[in-house]
Amino acid sequence: MKVHEGKPQHHHHHQPSGDEEKIMTRKQKAEKQHENPNKKPKSEDNKNGGNAATKPLSTIVAEFDSFCKTTSQHLSIDQMRQILEANSADASGSDDAVVPRCQDMMFYGALRECPVCSGTLEYDGQNYVCKGSYSEWSTCTYNTREPPRLDEPIKFPDFVQDSPISDLLKKHQDPKGRPKREMKPTDRPFTGMVISLSGRLSRTHQYWKSKIEKHGGKVANHVIGVTCLVVSPSERDRGGSSKVTEALERGIPVVREAWLADSIEKQEPLPLDAYDVVSDLAVDGKGIPWAMQDPSQEALESLNAEIKMYGKRGVHKDSMLDKEGGVIFEKDGILYNCAFSVCDRGRKVNEFCVMQLIMVPENRLHLYFKRGKIGADPRAEERVEEKDNVDDTIKEFAKMFEELTGNEFEPWEREKKIQKKPQKFFPIDMDDGYDVRYGGLGIRQLGTAAAHCKLDPLVANFMKVLCSQEIYRHEYALMELGLDAPDLPMAMLTDLHIKRCEMVLLEFVEKLLGTKEKEQKAGAIWSDFSQRWFTLLHSTRPFIFRDFQDLADHGASVLETVRDINVASRVIEDMTGATLDDPLFDRYKRLGCSISPLEKESEDYKMILNYVDKTYEPVKVGEISYGASVQNIFQVEVGAGPSYDEIKKLPNKVLLFCGTRSSNLLRHLHKGFLPAVCGLPVSGYMFGRAIVCSDAAAEAARFGYTAVDRPEGFLVLAVASLGNEIIEVSSPPEDTKSLEEKKAGVKGLGRKKTDEKEHFVWKDDIKVPCGSLIASEHKDSPLEFNEYAVYDPKQVSIRFLVEVKFEEQDVEYEDVDPAGPDAPVQ
């Protein structure tokens, strides 16, 4: 095929000679400019693309619409493909994709490759998006409104010469005459808006404040004159805050949190009416996929959702074959039950898949298959097929595995050999056991189990909490990211799968801290990691991690929680049909530790009560503050960690608080404390792979607090030996690896400290930094309270558990006559 490349047309105009220009005075130049105020120097005209750049946007849009209509009438689809091929552009795809791609190129110029991954850019109706990939795990998420274009003439095949629109096409051939494609700048969707936030949202108020300001808006603490008030739908269930009341009185829209996220994602302010809280509550989530619901509404759905598959031997509930006595088919040591996940933000894919061979009585073999969006997807593809031939069915199962993953089935099942393939699923490696959200004690079993337990009643009640489904099903560290989808057993993963997640996280952190890439390339690194992460740890609400705080809150912390819940699953196993006379005592023995309640009149109890009282500050959630009252204190001797006799021989011993969620607690008691999974320059992880404690109950309470509807929590008190050398820092250490190697004790100095005049020494030379919280001299510290880092688990011993109840402060309750205001007077 011959290609015709037109030459730029040159228009000759009279220009003053060099001598004429030289003798023109400044005054004459000024007068000349005054006579022609709209005339620009030639260099500026060239810079802006000639006369095309001076046209109004509306004119350019109208010309482009006319150009598209004309070219569609006179050029065939095949000819457009040839024009694309002549310019080394992508000519593949459907007719509907080829036509706008070719018209965009002919009118505005050929697109350069993606500056991030070198993939192909394509217009999707709003932005130019990349169709390339970062890696086998992820497609490119680069998009722009001003794509880079080649500054070259368009090449046309010879057939254009004879086309009736030849002159029109050649008109746009010269890059100097091309207009620039301008689109409405909606990357700042909140421009001109003032937004107020209220109550407990799925992300912190500070997070949303930074996002709103980044996208052009402002955040106000009041509601007067604001554009809207953003709340959780649960605000209305609990009566609403004063802000909600005032907003309703003033006619200010009250919208759910999803409006913020969706407006940022769509890069335009979406209609407020569509996110009205009342409308959201009226839906009740019926038939709506979790991924399309507000996080708070999704949380309510997930609390009531049944766990559909408890582990490698769990027959999926939706197959209905468990009711017929079905079991997972097993042959030659292989359980034919596989689960998969894939998260690909570039393709807008976030799916799971389950396939099982299930044998029901009378040797009837069935193939069960389900595929859909992560979460309770009512539109998921699903089928159950009865099979006649076992060998043929096994071959079919293996073929389906290969189609889904691009890998062979047996090497995966027997040796765990797997290689992620582009745009393919990745196996979720389930273990043979019971997800604690399924196997733990149900609500109806709790009272009976505790009543017939030979343990001390307080200890029995504590074990009841540790063994209940409730604290694991209600785990907000997972729920707020939608990591509690019912189809896959998040709490029954193999150690290998959890280790794989840890390695992905550590490799990313190391790469991130060592990268010198510019903003676009660095963004690609974050995006690639995010898609890997949410493929391995599936979520109904995957997102792109943006900073270290995101990584700490929703990466490292979540991984630690998933790890600890998996340990709980193995200790608790299946208690749903417990046949033991005393199942709580049985699980207590499995813990391998000693737990006993402290007498409330004992000196140790009074000392701890004073320590909590002096160093506690209310936990603030949104606008609401929560105080804490001590309910019980337990003395603990953990079998997996150093004994008290061992720890008391070590130097520089301090009694410190450690924060823990209730769902992490069983693992701590069973195996002792573990260092953080990684180091990050934010609170909790800034010391590297260390066990971090604090001298403030207020710091530990941030982890112990769960939610308004679950006000109970636990604070851990441990004796930590800081070693012979204590290093004090007021900013994140630059080299945490050397601290890890030396196993030095580190004290991070916070903006608040405990009054040293009130400190005292407990038994065996153990220092208790109990004192009133006062401002320190370290006003710029990233830490609010002092934190202590210990790198050797043998230097930390859990001594006490403090059971607390969080209570909303400054709340006035009205007495309501149950008979109502219209009841007759007796």
PDB file of N, CA, C and O in Angstrom, residues 535-565:
ATOM      1  N   THR A 535      -5.990  -8.327  44.566  1.00  0.00           N
ATOM      2  CA  THR A 535      -6.173  -9.649  43.975  1.00  0.00           C
ATOM      3  C   THR A 535      -5.916 -10.721  45.030  1.00  0.00           C
ATOM      4  O   THR A 535      -6.649 -11.706  45.132  1.00  0.00           O
ATOM      5  N   LEU A 536      -4.883 -10.513  45.849  1.00  0.00           N
ATOM      6  CA  LEU A 536      -4.538 -11.484  46.895  1.00  0.00           C
ATOM      7  C   LEU A 536      -5.473 -11.394  48.100  1.00  0.00           C
ATOM      8  O   LEU A 536      -5.833 -12.406  48.697  1.00  0.00           O
ATOM      9  N   LEU A 537      -5.851 -10.169  48.480  1.00  0.00           N
ATOM     10  CA  LEU A 537      -6.782  -9.946  49.590  1.00  0.00           C
ATOM     11  C   LEU A 537      -8.003  -9.224  49.020  1.00  0.00           C
ATOM     12  O   LEU A 537      -8.070  -7.998  49.009  1.00  0.00           O
ATOM     13  N   HIS A 538      -8.940  -9.990  48.511  1.00  0.00           N
ATOM     14  CA  HIS A 538     -10.065  -9.465  47.758  1.00  0.00           C
ATOM     15  C   HIS A 538     -10.930  -8.534  48.608  1.00  0.00           C
ATOM     16  O   HIS A 538     -11.135  -8.753  49.789  1.00  0.00           O
ATOM     17  N   SER A 539     -11.450  -7.501  47.982  1.00  0.00           N
ATOM     18  CA  SER A 539     -12.262  -6.492  48.662  1.00  0.00           C
ATOM     19  C   SER A 539     -13.404  -6.057  47.763  1.00  0.00           C
ATOM     20  O   SER A 539     -13.265  -6.017  46.542  1.00  0.00           O
ATOM     21  N   THR A 540     -14.538  -5.732  48.382  1.00  0.00           N
ATOM     22  CA  THR A 540     -15.639  -5.175  47.594  1.00  0.00           C
ATOM     23  C   THR A 540     -15.341  -3.744  47.170  1.00  0.00           C
ATOM     24  O   THR A 540     -15.970  -3.223  46.261  1.00  0.00           O
ATOM     25  N   ARG A 541     -14.368  -3.095  47.837  1.00  0.00           N
ATOM     26  CA  ARG A 541     -14.061  -1.698  47.543  1.00  0.00           C
ATOM     27  C   ARG A 541     -12.559  -1.482  47.370  1.00  0.00           C
ATOM     28  O   ARG A 541     -11.925  -0.814  48.176  1.00  0.00           O
ATOM     29  N   PRO A 542     -11.983  -2.060  46.321  1.00  0.00           N
ATOM     30  CA  PRO A 542     -10.558  -1.829  46.088  1.00  0.00           C
ATOM     31  C   PRO A 542     -10.306  -0.388  45.676  1.00  0.00           C
ATOM     32  O   PRO A 542     -11.186   0.275  45.130  1.00  0.00           O
ATOM     33  N   PHE A 543      -9.138   0.114  45.958  1.00  0.00           N
ATOM     34  CA  PHE A 543      -8.780   1.484  45.589  1.00  0.00           C
ATOM     35  C   PHE A 543      -7.285   1.531  45.326  1.00  0.00           C
ATOM     36  O   PHE A 543      -6.569   0.549  45.532  1.00  0.00           O
ATOM     37  N   ILE A 544      -6.796   2.664  44.873  1.00  0.00           N
ATOM     38  CA  ILE A 544      -5.369   2.847  44.634  1.00  0.00           C
ATOM     39  C   ILE A 544      -4.750   3.474  45.885  1.00  0.00           C
ATOM     40  O   ILE A 544      -5.137   4.578  46.290  1.00  0.00           O
ATOM     41  N   PHE A 545      -3.830   2.775  46.525  1.00  0.00           N
ATOM     42  CA  PHE A 545      -3.101   3.348  47.660  1.00  0.00           C
ATOM     43  C   PHE A 545      -2.367   4.596  47.179  1.00  0.00           C
ATOM     44  O   PHE A 545      -1.795   4.610  46.085  1.00  0.00           O
ATOM     45  N   ARG A 546      -2.369   5.642  48.004  1.00  0.00           N
ATOM     46  CA  ARG A 546      -1.773   6.908  47.584  1.00  0.00           C
ATOM     47  C   ARG A 546      -0.627   7.373  48.465  1.00  0.00           C
ATOM     48  O   ARG A 546       0.212   8.156  48.020  1.00  0.00           O
ATOM     49  N   ASP A 547      -0.587   6.928  49.734  1.00  0.00           N
ATOM     50  CA  ASP A 547       0.454   7.434  50.631  1.00  0.00           C
ATOM     51  C   ASP A 547       0.750   6.399  51.707  1.00  0.00           C
ATOM     52  O   ASP A 547       0.117   5.342  51.788  1.00  0.00           O
ATOM     53  N   PHE A 548       1.736   6.716  52.548  1.00  0.00           N
ATOM     54  CA  PHE A 548       2.174   5.784  53.577  1.00  0.00           C
ATOM     55  C   PHE A 548       1.090   5.517  54.620  1.00  0.00           C
ATOM     56  O   PHE A 548       1.005   4.422  55.164  1.00  0.00           O
ATOM     57  N   GLN A 549       0.262   6.530  54.901  1.00  0.00           N
ATOM     58  CA  GLN A 549      -0.806   6.322  55.885  1.00  0.00           C
ATOM     59  C   GLN A 549      -1.815   5.312  55.361  1.00  0.00           C
ATOM     60  O   GLN A 549      -2.292   4.443  56.108  1.00  0.00           O
ATOM     61  N   ASP A 550      -2.162   5.419  54.074  1.00  0.00           N
ATOM     62  CA  ASP A 550      -3.022   4.417  53.447  1.00  0.00           C
ATOM     63  C   ASP A 550      -2.418   3.031  53.592  1.00  0.00           C
ATOM     64  O   ASP A 550      -3.100   2.055  53.915  1.00  0.00           O
ATOM     65  N   LEU A 551      -1.117   2.962  53.338  1.00  0.00           N
ATOM     66  CA  LEU A 551      -0.414   1.677  53.365  1.00  0.00           C
ATOM     67  C   LEU A 551      -0.410   1.084  54.775  1.00  0.00           C
ATOM     68  O   LEU A 551      -0.525  -0.133  54.950  1.00  0.00           O
ATOM     69  N   ALA A 552      -0.285   1.957  55.778  1.00  0.00           N
ATOM     70  CA  ALA A 552      -0.294   1.484  57.164  1.00  0.00           C
ATOM     71  C   ALA A 552      -1.693   1.036  57.582  1.00  0.00           C
ATOM     72  O   ALA A 552      -1.874  -0.060  58.124  1.00  0.00           O
ATOM     73  N   ASP A 553      -2.690   1.878  57.309  1.00  0.00           N
ATOM     74  CA  ASP A 553      -4.051   1.603  57.785  1.00  0.00           C
ATOM     75  C   ASP A 553      -4.719   0.458  57.037  1.00  0.00           C
ATOM     76  O   ASP A 553      -5.437  -0.349  57.631  1.00  0.00           O
ATOM     77  N   HIS A 554      -4.510   0.391  55.728  1.00  0.00           N
ATOM     78  CA  HIS A 554      -5.270  -0.545  54.899  1.00  0.00           C
ATOM     79  C   HIS A 554      -4.395  -1.590  54.216  1.00  0.00           C
ATOM     80  O   HIS A 554      -4.901  -2.372  53.408  1.00  0.00           O
ATOM     81  N   GLY A 555      -3.116  -1.580  54.533  1.00  0.00           N
ATOM     82  CA  GLY A 555      -2.209  -2.598  54.026  1.00  0.00           C
ATOM     83  C   GLY A 555      -1.628  -3.398  55.169  1.00  0.00           C
ATOM     84  O   GLY A 555      -2.065  -4.510  55.467  1.00  0.00           O
ATOM     85  N   ALA A 556      -0.647  -2.816  55.855  1.00  0.00           N
ATOM     86  CA  ALA A 556       0.057  -3.530  56.929  1.00  0.00           C
ATOM     87  C   ALA A 556      -0.888  -3.953  58.050  1.00  0.00           C
ATOM     88  O   ALA A 556      -0.884  -5.105  58.494  1.00  0.00           O
ATOM     89  N   SER A 557      -1.712  -3.023  58.534  1.00  0.00           N
ATOM     90  CA  SER A 557      -2.612  -3.326  59.652  1.00  0.00           C
ATOM     91  C   SER A 557      -3.628  -4.404  59.278  1.00  0.00           C
ATOM     92  O   SER A 557      -3.932  -5.295  60.070  1.00  0.00           O
ATOM     93  N   VAL A 558      -4.155  -4.319  58.058  1.00  0.00           N
ATOM     94  CA  VAL A 558      -5.137  -5.314  57.606  1.00  0.00           C
ATOM     95  C   VAL A 558      -4.492  -6.689  57.477  1.00  0.00           C
ATOM     96  O   VAL A 558      -5.079  -7.700  57.866  1.00  0.00           O
ATOM     97  N   LEU A 559      -3.263  -6.735  56.953  1.00  0.00           N
ATOM     98  CA  LEU A 559      -2.571  -8.017  56.832  1.00  0.00           C
ATOM     99  C   LEU A 559      -2.356  -8.648  58.207  1.00  0.00           C
ATOM    100  O   LEU A 559      -2.561  -9.857  58.391  1.00  0.00           O
ATOM    101  N   GLU A 560      -1.954  -7.834  59.178  1.00  0.00           N
ATOM    102  CA  GLU A 560      -1.765  -8.361  60.534  1.00  0.00           C
ATOM    103  C   GLU A 560      -3.072  -8.896  61.104  1.00  0.00           C
ATOM    104  O   GLU A 560      -3.096  -9.929  61.787  1.00  0.00           O
ATOM    105  N   THR A 561      -4.169  -8.201  60.818  1.00  0.00           N
ATOM    106  CA  THR A 561      -5.466  -8.654  61.314  1.00  0.00           C
ATOM    107  C   THR A 561      -5.889  -9.958  60.642  1.00  0.00           C
ATOM    108  O   THR A 561      -6.370 -10.881  61.309  1.00  0.00           O
ATOM    109  N   VAL A 562      -5.715 -10.049  59.323  1.00  0.00           N
ATOM    110  CA  VAL A 562      -6.050 -11.286  58.607  1.00  0.00           C
ATOM    111  C   VAL A 562      -5.209 -12.443  59.148  1.00  0.00           C
ATOM    112  O   VAL A 562      -5.710 -13.549  59.388  1.00  0.00           O
ATOM    113  N   ARG A 563      -3.927 -12.197  59.357  1.00  0.00           N
ATOM    114  CA  ARG A 563      -3.031 -13.223  59.908  1.00  0.00           C
ATOM    115  C   ARG A 563      -3.517 -13.695  61.281  1.00  0.00           C
ATOM    116  O   ARG A 563      -3.607 -14.898  61.552  1.00  0.00           O
ATOM    117  N   ASP A 564      -3.864 -12.749  62.137  1.00  0.00           N
ATOM    118  CA  ASP A 564      -4.260 -13.103  63.503  1.00  0.00           C
ATOM    119  C   ASP A 564      -5.613 -13.810  63.548  1.00  0.00           C
ATOM    120  O   ASP A 564      -5.833 -14.721  64.353  1.00  0.00           O
ATOM    121  N   ILE A 565      -6.544 -13.399  62.669  1.00  0.00           N
ATOM    122  CA  ILE A 565      -7.843 -14.063  62.626  1.00  0.00           C
ATOM    123  C   ILE A 565      -7.685 -15.495  62.123  1.00  0.00           C
ATOM    124  O   ILE A 565      -8.392 -16.409  62.563  1.00  0.00           O
TER     125      ILE A 565
END
